[in-house]
mmCIF file of C-alpha atoms in Angstrom:
data_model
loop_
_atom_site.group_PDB
_atom_site.id
_atom_site.type_symbol
_atom_site.label_atom_id
_atom_site.label_comp_id
_atom_site.label_asym_id
_atom_site.label_seq_id
_atom_site.Cartn_x
_atom_site.Cartn_y
_atom_site.Cartn_z
ATOM 1 C CA MET A 1 0.000 0.000 0.000
ATOM 2 C CA ALA A 2 1.450 3.330 -1.074
ATOM 3 C CA LYS A 3 2.304 5.848 1.572
ATOM 4 C CA ILE A 4 0.117 8.952 1.573
ATOM 5 C CA SER A 5 2.175 12.110 1.856
ATOM 6 C CA TYR A 6 0.433 15.162 0.390
ATOM 7 C CA LEU A 7 -2.180 15.441 3.146
ATOM 8 C CA ASN A 8 0.539 15.531 5.786
ATOM 9 C CA THR A 9 2.622 18.303 4.233
ATOM 10 C CA PRO A 10 2.594 21.729 5.954
ATOM 11 C CA PHE A 11 0.958 24.819 4.518
ATOM 12 C CA THR A 12 1.433 28.505 5.356
ATOM 13 C CA ILE A 13 -0.545 31.595 4.382
ATOM 14 C CA LYS A 14 0.443 34.840 6.072
ATOM 15 C CA ARG A 15 0.907 34.066 9.797
ATOM 16 C CA LEU A 16 -1.217 30.913 9.625
ATOM 17 C CA SER A 17 1.076 27.864 9.606
ATOM 18 C CA LEU A 18 -0.695 24.510 9.363
ATOM 19 C CA LYS A 19 0.907 21.174 10.152
ATOM 20 C CA ASN A 20 -1.108 19.445 7.408
ATOM 21 C CA ARG A 21 -3.561 20.145 4.566
ATOM 22 C CA ILE A 22 -6.681 18.865 6.350
ATOM 23 C CA VAL A 23 -9.501 21.307 7.083
ATOM 24 C CA MET A 24 -12.600 20.660 9.145
ATOM 25 C CA PRO A 25 -15.239 22.788 7.384
ATOM 26 C CA PRO A 26 -18.050 24.583 9.210
ATOM 27 C CA MET A 27 -20.898 22.201 10.073
ATOM 28 C CA CYS A 28 -23.845 23.443 12.123
ATOM 29 C CA GLN A 29 -24.404 21.616 15.393
ATOM 30 C CA TYR A 30 -27.707 23.238 16.464
ATOM 31 C CA GLN A 31 -26.640 22.941 20.108
ATOM 32 C CA ALA A 32 -26.413 26.590 21.245
ATOM 33 C CA LYS A 33 -28.659 28.690 23.451
ATOM 34 C CA ASP A 34 -28.661 32.483 23.038
ATOM 35 C CA GLY A 35 -25.828 32.054 20.541
ATOM 36 C CA LEU A 36 -23.414 30.860 23.240
ATOM 37 C CA PRO A 37 -20.963 28.005 22.669
ATOM 38 C CA ASN A 38 -21.130 25.399 25.414
ATOM 39 C CA ASP A 39 -19.543 22.106 26.456
ATOM 40 C CA TRP A 40 -20.857 20.366 23.347
ATOM 41 C CA HIS A 41 -18.930 22.781 21.137
ATOM 42 C CA PHE A 42 -15.858 22.588 23.365
ATOM 43 C CA ILE A 43 -15.675 18.796 23.110
ATOM 44 C CA HIS A 44 -16.650 18.757 19.442
ATOM 45 C CA TYR A 45 -13.882 21.090 18.302
ATOM 46 C CA VAL A 46 -11.124 20.206 20.739
ATOM 47 C CA SER A 47 -11.491 16.488 19.976
ATOM 48 C CA ARG A 48 -10.758 17.237 16.315
ATOM 49 C CA ALA A 49 -7.620 19.071 17.392
ATOM 50 C CA VAL A 50 -6.559 15.973 19.332
ATOM 51 C CA GLY A 51 -7.431 14.035 16.175
ATOM 52 C CA GLY A 52 -4.865 15.912 14.128
ATOM 53 C CA VAL A 53 -6.907 18.302 11.986
ATOM 54 C CA GLY A 54 -4.669 21.061 10.616
ATOM 55 C CA LEU A 55 -7.330 23.796 10.515
ATOM 56 C CA ILE A 56 -10.670 23.627 12.297
ATOM 57 C CA ILE A 57 -13.321 26.092 11.098
ATOM 58 C CA VAL A 58 -16.085 26.700 13.621
ATOM 59 C CA GLU A 59 -19.612 26.352 12.261
ATOM 60 C CA MET A 60 -21.615 29.266 10.856
ATOM 61 C CA THR A 61 -21.609 31.899 13.613
ATOM 62 C CA ASN A 62 -23.978 34.768 13.175
ATOM 63 C CA VAL A 63 -23.700 38.522 13.471
ATOM 64 C CA ALA A 64 -27.241 39.080 14.778
ATOM 65 C CA PRO A 65 -30.034 37.052 16.411
ATOM 66 C CA ASN A 66 -32.130 37.170 13.225
ATOM 67 C CA GLY A 67 -29.132 36.005 11.198
ATOM 68 C CA ARG A 68 -29.143 32.476 12.637
ATOM 69 C CA ILE A 69 -30.254 29.434 10.655
ATOM 70 C CA SER A 70 -32.130 28.419 13.813
ATOM 71 C CA PRO A 71 -32.469 29.667 17.408
ATOM 72 C CA ASN A 72 -30.003 26.882 18.305
ATOM 73 C CA CYS A 73 -27.154 28.331 16.245
ATOM 74 C CA LEU A 74 -24.067 30.190 17.415
ATOM 75 C CA GLY A 75 -23.646 33.954 17.524
ATOM 76 C CA LEU A 76 -20.910 36.511 17.964
ATOM 77 C CA TRP A 77 -22.881 39.690 18.574
ATOM 78 C CA ASN A 78 -21.828 40.171 22.216
ATOM 79 C CA ASP A 79 -18.771 39.869 24.415
ATOM 80 C CA GLU A 80 -20.112 36.954 26.481
ATOM 81 C CA GLN A 81 -20.146 34.857 23.310
ATOM 82 C CA ARG A 82 -16.622 36.043 22.497
ATOM 83 C CA ASP A 83 -15.344 34.943 25.896
ATOM 84 C CA GLN A 84 -16.870 31.471 25.563
ATOM 85 C CA PHE A 85 -15.227 31.073 22.164
ATOM 86 C CA LYS A 86 -11.862 32.008 23.682
ATOM 87 C CA ARG A 87 -12.095 28.951 25.941
ATOM 88 C CA ILE A 88 -12.380 26.735 22.835
ATOM 89 C CA VAL A 89 -9.630 28.573 20.958
ATOM 90 C CA ASP A 90 -7.186 28.250 23.835
ATOM 91 C CA ALA A 91 -7.881 24.516 24.190
ATOM 92 C CA VAL A 92 -7.405 23.876 20.452
ATOM 93 C CA HIS A 93 -4.095 25.739 20.581
ATOM 94 C CA ALA A 94 -3.039 23.627 23.561
ATOM 95 C CA GLN A 95 -3.458 20.554 21.322
ATOM 96 C CA ASN A 96 -1.249 22.041 18.586
ATOM 97 C CA GLY A 97 -4.223 22.854 16.386
ATOM 98 C CA LYS A 98 -5.286 25.964 14.506
ATOM 99 C CA ILE A 99 -8.828 27.286 14.472
ATOM 100 C CA ALA A 100 -10.839 29.735 12.387
ATOM 101 C CA ILE A 101 -14.468 30.823 12.643
ATOM 102 C CA GLN A 102 -17.089 31.276 9.949
ATOM 103 C CA ILE A 103 -19.018 34.542 10.323
ATOM 104 C CA ALA A 104 -22.346 34.901 8.559
ATOM 105 C CA HIS A 105 -25.944 36.073 8.307
ATOM 106 C CA ALA A 106 -28.632 33.677 7.102
ATOM 107 C CA GLY A 107 -30.880 36.291 5.517
ATOM 108 C CA ARG A 108 -34.071 34.678 4.186
ATOM 109 C CA LYS A 109 -32.900 31.240 5.377
ATOM 110 C CA ALA A 110 -33.286 32.213 9.051
ATOM 111 C CA LEU A 111 -35.701 29.889 10.835
ATOM 112 C CA GLY A 112 -37.570 30.813 13.989
ATOM 113 C CA ALA A 113 -36.609 34.501 13.704
ATOM 114 C CA ASP A 114 -38.997 37.352 14.468
ATOM 115 C CA ASP A 115 -37.678 39.554 11.657
ATOM 116 C CA VAL A 116 -36.524 37.729 8.512
ATOM 117 C CA VAL A 117 -34.664 39.932 6.035
ATOM 118 C CA SER A 118 -33.009 39.667 2.642
ATOM 119 C CA CYS A 119 -31.947 41.773 -0.306
ATOM 120 C CA SER A 120 -35.369 41.151 -1.922
ATOM 121 C CA PRO A 121 -38.725 39.806 -0.676
ATOM 122 C CA LEU A 122 -38.484 36.253 -2.056
ATOM 123 C CA LEU A 123 -39.463 33.178 -0.038
ATOM 124 C CA TYR A 124 -36.838 30.440 0.176
ATOM 125 C CA ASP A 125 -38.217 27.267 -1.434
ATOM 126 C CA GLY A 126 -35.802 24.743 0.059
ATOM 127 C CA THR A 127 -35.930 22.581 3.177
ATOM 128 C CA ASN A 128 -33.888 22.187 6.354
ATOM 129 C CA GLU A 129 -34.107 18.609 7.583
ATOM 130 C CA ALA A 130 -32.467 19.423 10.925
ATOM 131 C CA ASN A 131 -34.993 22.134 11.841
ATOM 132 C CA LYS A 132 -38.374 20.886 10.652
ATOM 133 C CA GLN A 133 -40.200 22.509 13.575
ATOM 134 C CA TRP A 134 -39.892 25.901 11.870
ATOM 135 C CA GLN A 135 -41.033 27.065 8.443
ATOM 136 C CA TYR A 136 -39.331 29.557 6.152
ATOM 137 C CA GLN A 137 -40.960 32.989 6.194
ATOM 138 C CA MET A 138 -41.282 35.646 3.525
ATOM 139 C CA PRO A 139 -38.390 38.050 4.154
ATOM 140 C CA ARG A 140 -38.726 41.784 4.027
ATOM 141 C CA GLU A 141 -36.386 43.823 1.851
ATOM 142 C CA LEU A 142 -33.518 45.521 3.640
ATOM 143 C CA SER A 143 -33.212 49.290 3.370
ATOM 144 C CA LYS A 144 -29.827 50.769 2.527
ATOM 145 C CA ASN A 145 -29.444 51.963 6.120
ATOM 146 C CA GLU A 146 -30.122 48.427 7.343
ATOM 147 C CA ILE A 147 -27.566 47.044 4.878
ATOM 148 C CA ALA A 148 -24.999 49.423 6.332
ATOM 149 C CA ASP A 149 -25.950 48.235 9.829
ATOM 150 C CA ILE A 150 -25.439 44.573 8.879
ATOM 151 C CA ILE A 151 -22.035 45.371 7.371
ATOM 152 C CA GLN A 152 -21.138 47.042 10.666
ATOM 153 C CA LYS A 153 -22.293 43.925 12.523
ATOM 154 C CA PHE A 154 -19.974 41.783 10.382
ATOM 155 C CA LYS A 155 -17.166 44.157 11.329
ATOM 156 C CA GLU A 156 -17.967 43.971 15.046
ATOM 157 C CA SER A 157 -18.225 40.163 15.016
ATOM 158 C CA THR A 158 -14.898 39.946 13.217
ATOM 159 C CA GLN A 159 -13.326 42.179 15.859
ATOM 160 C CA ARG A 160 -14.636 39.884 18.592
ATOM 161 C CA ALA A 161 -13.247 36.853 16.761
ATOM 162 C CA VAL A 162 -9.835 38.509 16.627
ATOM 163 C CA GLU A 163 -10.057 39.257 20.351
ATOM 164 C CA ALA A 164 -10.979 35.622 21.052
ATOM 165 C CA GLY A 165 -7.687 34.550 19.466
ATOM 166 C CA PHE A 166 -8.858 32.805 16.296
ATOM 167 C CA ASP A 167 -6.115 32.111 13.757
ATOM 168 C CA ALA A 168 -8.176 33.066 10.705
ATOM 169 C CA ILE A 169 -11.610 34.375 9.772
ATOM 170 C CA GLU A 170 -13.959 32.878 7.216
ATOM 171 C CA ILE A 171 -16.810 34.939 5.738
ATOM 172 C CA HIS A 172 -19.755 32.831 4.529
ATOM 173 C CA GLY A 173 -20.783 33.895 1.036
ATOM 174 C CA ALA A 174 -22.138 30.506 -0.088
ATOM 175 C CA HIS A 175 -25.096 28.143 0.239
ATOM 176 C CA GLY A 176 -27.903 30.645 -0.197
ATOM 177 C CA TYR A 177 -27.197 32.767 2.890
ATOM 178 C CA LEU A 178 -27.316 36.558 2.901
ATOM 179 C CA ILE A 179 -24.135 37.378 0.972
ATOM 180 C CA HIS A 180 -25.074 34.726 -1.582
ATOM 181 C CA GLN A 181 -28.597 36.180 -1.763
ATOM 182 C CA PHE A 182 -27.110 39.528 -2.755
ATOM 183 C CA SER A 183 -24.658 37.903 -5.194
ATOM 184 C CA SER A 184 -27.185 35.784 -7.052
ATOM 185 C CA PRO A 185 -29.172 37.203 -10.008
ATOM 186 C CA LYS A 186 -32.023 34.868 -9.007
ATOM 187 C CA THR A 187 -32.511 36.304 -5.536
ATOM 188 C CA ASN A 188 -31.306 39.902 -5.871
ATOM 189 C CA LEU A 189 -34.056 41.838 -7.632
ATOM 190 C CA ARG A 190 -33.102 45.260 -6.307
ATOM 191 C CA THR A 191 -32.910 48.297 -8.596
ATOM 192 C CA ASP A 192 -30.544 50.384 -6.452
ATOM 193 C CA GLU A 193 -26.743 50.114 -6.448
ATOM 194 C CA TYR A 194 -26.938 46.797 -4.569
ATOM 195 C CA GLY A 195 -29.010 45.387 -7.406
ATOM 196 C CA GLN A 196 -27.063 46.968 -10.228
ATOM 197 C CA ASP A 197 -23.835 45.646 -8.702
ATOM 198 C CA LYS A 198 -24.796 42.362 -7.076
ATOM 199 C CA LEU A 199 -21.327 41.751 -5.623
ATOM 200 C CA LEU A 200 -21.142 45.122 -3.878
ATOM 201 C CA PHE A 201 -22.553 43.884 -0.570
ATOM 202 C CA GLY A 202 -20.099 40.972 -0.355
ATOM 203 C CA GLU A 203 -17.242 43.279 -1.263
ATOM 204 C CA GLN A 204 -18.209 45.735 1.467
ATOM 205 C CA VAL A 205 -18.499 42.981 4.072
ATOM 206 C CA ILE A 206 -15.034 41.698 3.182
ATOM 207 C CA LYS A 207 -13.493 45.165 3.397
ATOM 208 C CA ALA A 208 -15.211 45.812 6.725
ATOM 209 C CA ALA A 209 -13.867 42.554 8.150
ATOM 210 C CA LYS A 210 -10.355 43.239 6.855
ATOM 211 C CA SER A 211 -10.371 46.675 8.467
ATOM 212 C CA VAL A 212 -10.317 45.150 11.975
ATOM 213 C CA MET A 213 -8.073 42.156 11.239
ATOM 214 C CA PRO A 214 -4.300 42.208 11.754
ATOM 215 C CA PRO A 215 -2.596 42.566 8.351
ATOM 216 C CA ASP A 216 -0.940 39.158 8.684
ATOM 217 C CA MET A 217 -4.171 37.324 9.601
ATOM 218 C CA PRO A 218 -5.733 35.496 6.628
ATOM 219 C CA LEU A 219 -9.331 35.990 5.531
ATOM 220 C CA ILE A 220 -11.074 33.014 3.926
ATOM 221 C CA ILE A 221 -14.159 33.435 1.761
ATOM 222 C CA ARG A 222 -16.536 30.541 1.242
ATOM 223 C CA PHE A 223 -18.676 30.997 -1.847
ATOM 224 C CA SER A 224 -20.779 28.957 -4.227
ATOM 225 C CA ALA A 225 -18.934 28.754 -7.523
ATOM 226 C CA GLN A 226 -22.084 27.411 -9.186
ATOM 227 C CA GLU A 227 -25.741 27.247 -8.261
ATOM 228 C CA TYR A 228 -27.549 23.939 -8.577
ATOM 229 C CA GLY A 229 -31.130 25.215 -8.888
ATOM 230 C CA LYS A 230 -33.154 25.989 -11.998
ATOM 231 C CA ASP A 231 -31.666 28.918 -13.918
ATOM 232 C CA GLY A 232 -28.822 29.101 -11.418
ATOM 233 C CA TYR A 233 -25.605 30.831 -12.331
ATOM 234 C CA SER A 234 -22.738 28.885 -13.879
ATOM 235 C CA ILE A 235 -19.058 28.515 -13.065
ATOM 236 C CA ASP A 236 -18.308 31.492 -15.326
ATOM 237 C CA TYR A 237 -20.196 33.760 -12.926
ATOM 238 C CA GLY A 238 -18.563 31.927 -10.020
ATOM 239 C CA CYS A 239 -15.167 32.947 -11.387
ATOM 240 C CA LYS A 240 -16.350 36.573 -11.422
ATOM 241 C CA ILE A 241 -17.376 36.269 -7.779
ATOM 242 C CA ALA A 242 -13.972 34.833 -6.893
ATOM 243 C CA LYS A 243 -12.118 37.635 -8.672
ATOM 244 C CA ARG A 244 -14.206 40.380 -7.065
ATOM 245 C CA PHE A 245 -13.917 38.949 -3.560
ATOM 246 C CA ALA A 246 -10.182 38.381 -3.984
ATOM 247 C CA ASP A 247 -9.732 41.982 -5.079
ATOM 248 C CA ALA A 248 -11.663 43.052 -1.967
ATOM 249 C CA GLY A 249 -9.179 41.260 0.284
ATOM 250 C CA ALA A 250 -9.813 37.506 0.403
ATOM 251 C CA ASP A 251 -6.620 35.536 1.040
ATOM 252 C CA VAL A 252 -8.034 32.001 0.645
ATOM 253 C CA LEU A 253 -11.001 30.762 -1.422
ATOM 254 C CA ASP A 254 -13.178 28.006 0.050
ATOM 255 C CA VAL A 255 -14.915 26.756 -3.094
ATOM 256 C CA SER A 256 -18.322 25.131 -2.755
ATOM 257 C CA GLY A 257 -21.537 25.124 -4.772
ATOM 258 C CA GLY A 258 -25.323 25.191 -4.578
ATOM 259 C CA GLY A 259 -27.562 26.644 -1.918
ATOM 260 C CA ASP A 260 -30.078 28.659 -3.947
ATOM 261 C CA GLY A 261 -33.162 26.490 -3.438
ATOM 262 C CA GLN A 262 -34.623 23.309 -4.896
ATOM 263 C CA LEU A 263 -32.117 21.296 -6.905
ATOM 264 C CA ASP A 264 -32.521 21.131 -10.667
ATOM 265 C CA PRO A 265 -31.303 17.792 -12.116
ATOM 266 C CA ALA A 266 -30.333 19.557 -15.343
ATOM 267 C CA HIS A 267 -28.016 21.913 -13.451
ATOM 268 C CA THR A 268 -26.768 19.715 -10.598
ATOM 269 C CA PRO A 269 -23.745 17.394 -10.656
ATOM 270 C CA ASP A 270 -24.069 13.765 -9.613
ATOM 271 C CA PHE A 271 -23.330 13.451 -5.909
ATOM 272 C CA HIS A 272 -20.262 11.234 -5.869
ATOM 273 C CA ALA A 273 -16.861 11.293 -4.213
ATOM 274 C CA GLY A 274 -15.086 14.497 -5.164
ATOM 275 C CA TYR A 275 -18.123 15.877 -7.008
ATOM 276 C CA GLN A 276 -17.208 19.539 -6.416
ATOM 277 C CA VAL A 277 -13.483 19.383 -7.090
ATOM 278 C CA TYR A 278 -14.010 20.534 -10.677
ATOM 279 C CA LEU A 279 -15.302 23.848 -9.309
ATOM 280 C CA ALA A 280 -12.146 24.373 -7.249
ATOM 281 C CA SER A 281 -9.999 23.536 -10.277
ATOM 282 C CA ALA A 282 -11.875 26.021 -12.457
ATOM 283 C CA ILE A 283 -11.507 28.786 -9.885
ATOM 284 C CA ARG A 284 -7.768 28.097 -9.573
ATOM 285 C CA GLN A 285 -7.419 28.511 -13.344
ATOM 286 C CA SER A 286 -8.969 31.977 -13.094
ATOM 287 C CA ILE A 287 -7.211 33.287 -9.998
ATOM 288 C CA ASP A 288 -3.985 32.418 -8.186
ATOM 289 C CA LEU A 289 -5.004 32.185 -4.532
ATOM 290 C CA PRO A 290 -4.897 29.252 -2.123
ATOM 291 C CA ILE A 291 -7.926 27.013 -2.654
ATOM 292 C CA ILE A 292 -9.880 24.753 -0.297
ATOM 293 C CA ALA A 293 -11.612 21.873 -2.098
ATOM 294 C CA VAL A 294 -14.786 20.285 -0.698
ATOM 295 C CA GLY A 295 -17.251 17.573 -1.606
ATOM 296 C CA MET A 296 -17.232 13.984 -0.290
ATOM 297 C CA LEU A 297 -13.454 13.650 -0.053
ATOM 298 C CA GLU A 298 -13.294 11.457 3.041
ATOM 299 C CA ASP A 299 -11.431 8.664 1.273
ATOM 300 C CA HIS A 300 -7.793 9.252 2.258
ATOM 301 C CA TYR A 301 -6.415 8.180 -1.088
ATOM 302 C CA LEU A 302 -8.830 10.297 -3.102
ATOM 303 C CA ALA A 303 -8.087 13.353 -0.948
ATOM 304 C CA ASP A 304 -4.373 12.790 -1.397
ATOM 305 C CA TYR A 305 -4.772 12.382 -5.166
ATOM 306 C CA VAL A 306 -6.728 15.657 -5.423
ATOM 307 C CA LEU A 307 -3.909 17.448 -3.614
ATOM 308 C CA SER A 308 -1.275 15.767 -5.762
ATOM 309 C CA ARG A 309 -2.685 17.371 -8.927
ATOM 310 C CA GLY A 310 -1.567 20.778 -7.665
ATOM 311 C CA ASP A 311 -4.633 22.897 -8.363
ATOM 312 C CA VAL A 312 -5.939 22.940 -4.768
ATOM 313 C CA ASP A 313 -4.055 23.540 -1.536
ATOM 314 C CA LEU A 314 -6.274 22.262 1.257
ATOM 315 C CA ILE A 315 -8.894 19.515 1.577
ATOM 316 C CA ALA A 316 -12.076 19.978 3.617
ATOM 317 C CA ILE A 317 -13.312 16.789 5.292
ATOM 318 C CA GLY A 318 -16.828 17.270 6.668
ATOM 319 C CA ARG A 319 -18.933 14.174 7.235
ATOM 320 C CA GLY A 320 -15.794 12.071 7.434
ATOM 321 C CA LEU A 321 -14.765 14.013 10.549
ATOM 322 C CA LEU A 322 -18.254 13.785 12.041
ATOM 323 C CA ASN A 323 -18.026 10.034 11.579
ATOM 324 C CA ASP A 324 -14.468 9.814 12.902
ATOM 325 C CA PRO A 325 -12.831 12.614 14.935
ATOM 326 C CA TYR A 326 -9.492 10.848 14.383
ATOM 327 C CA TRP A 327 -9.729 10.655 10.587
ATOM 328 C CA PRO A 328 -6.337 12.373 10.106
ATOM 329 C CA LEU A 329 -4.596 9.867 12.386
ATOM 330 C CA ARG A 330 -5.695 6.984 10.149
ATOM 331 C CA ILE A 331 -3.652 8.235 7.219
ATOM 332 C CA PRO A 332 -0.842 5.687 6.782
ATOM 333 C CA SER A 333 2.322 6.813 8.558
ATOM 334 C CA SER A 334 0.614 9.812 10.141
ATOM 335 C CA PRO A 335 3.157 11.749 12.232
ATOM 336 C CA PHE A 336 0.458 13.408 14.346
ATOM 337 C CA VAL A 337 -0.743 10.525 16.530
ATOM 338 C CA PRO A 338 -0.596 11.641 20.193
ATOM 339 C CA THR A 339 1.791 9.618 22.312
ATOM 340 C CA SER A 340 -1.078 8.320 24.433
ATOM 341 C CA TYR A 341 -2.833 6.906 21.340
ATOM 342 C CA GLN A 342 0.121 5.424 19.466
ATOM 343 C CA ILE A 343 -0.514 1.891 20.668
ATOM 344 C CA ALA A 344 -3.829 1.949 18.779
ATOM 345 C CA PHE A 345 -2.502 3.413 15.514
ATOM 346 C CA LYS A 346 0.398 1.129 14.675
#
């Protein structure tokens, strides 16, 4: 059996030095109360640091109460939340791990919120299997003053994340959440400057976040490079999004797809191992920034092969790490097995 090596090579961007190329992507846990991380989150994230993940990205964490996917989602709109996150950050660092946080606003995909907002008043037509007790509501259209207020909230949440000691920040511009809603021609029907320039809101959020980040701290942008719904935008538009967000200050591109509503078989790839890697490869051909690839890559050999081709830099392992917190340690000849566990990983 061939030795896997690419996954276990180090990677550095700005001050962020990773011991390997394995990323735990944001995955909602729906375990919070009042937006506060608790013992569930502490154990969930720190165990992946023990398990050898190079970069852990905390699940979608929201800038306002009405920006949560559900009332059980995390927030970073107050200092109490910041201080609870610091406990997790410090523990991950103690296990020789690095940790980022994904900052977001759900927009029209907020469930159980009193005031659902979006760029345009369009009802989301998808489903959320984890939160069936709530139904999607018709959002109201944000005024320009309210848009400015949300951008400020992104800035304030980013500042709190910096204060909590996170190693990097990820802004969520994918999967049909608020930045994606502004970016998409299907969901942004505005006639003002935010409709005429659909990437303006995302650009302004990125610049606001960068303004309170240390210059050597990397900013990651997760975005959908292609929509999978009927009449969704193609990879060509996804490349335009990548270029615009990179010009605004993104240091790393986390390339995903979909999130705009009901899937359209004519516009959706088959769901198989590595099904979204082609999007990451296409983005890399259009812009020279570090790329995170996603999409059913939990087979060690497939993940290593994708890295070996040279057009992505990091591999996100989602469900594989939910299934096995020690996924990285099972890579043949892994150098990251803790001394206490080595008897079990020979």
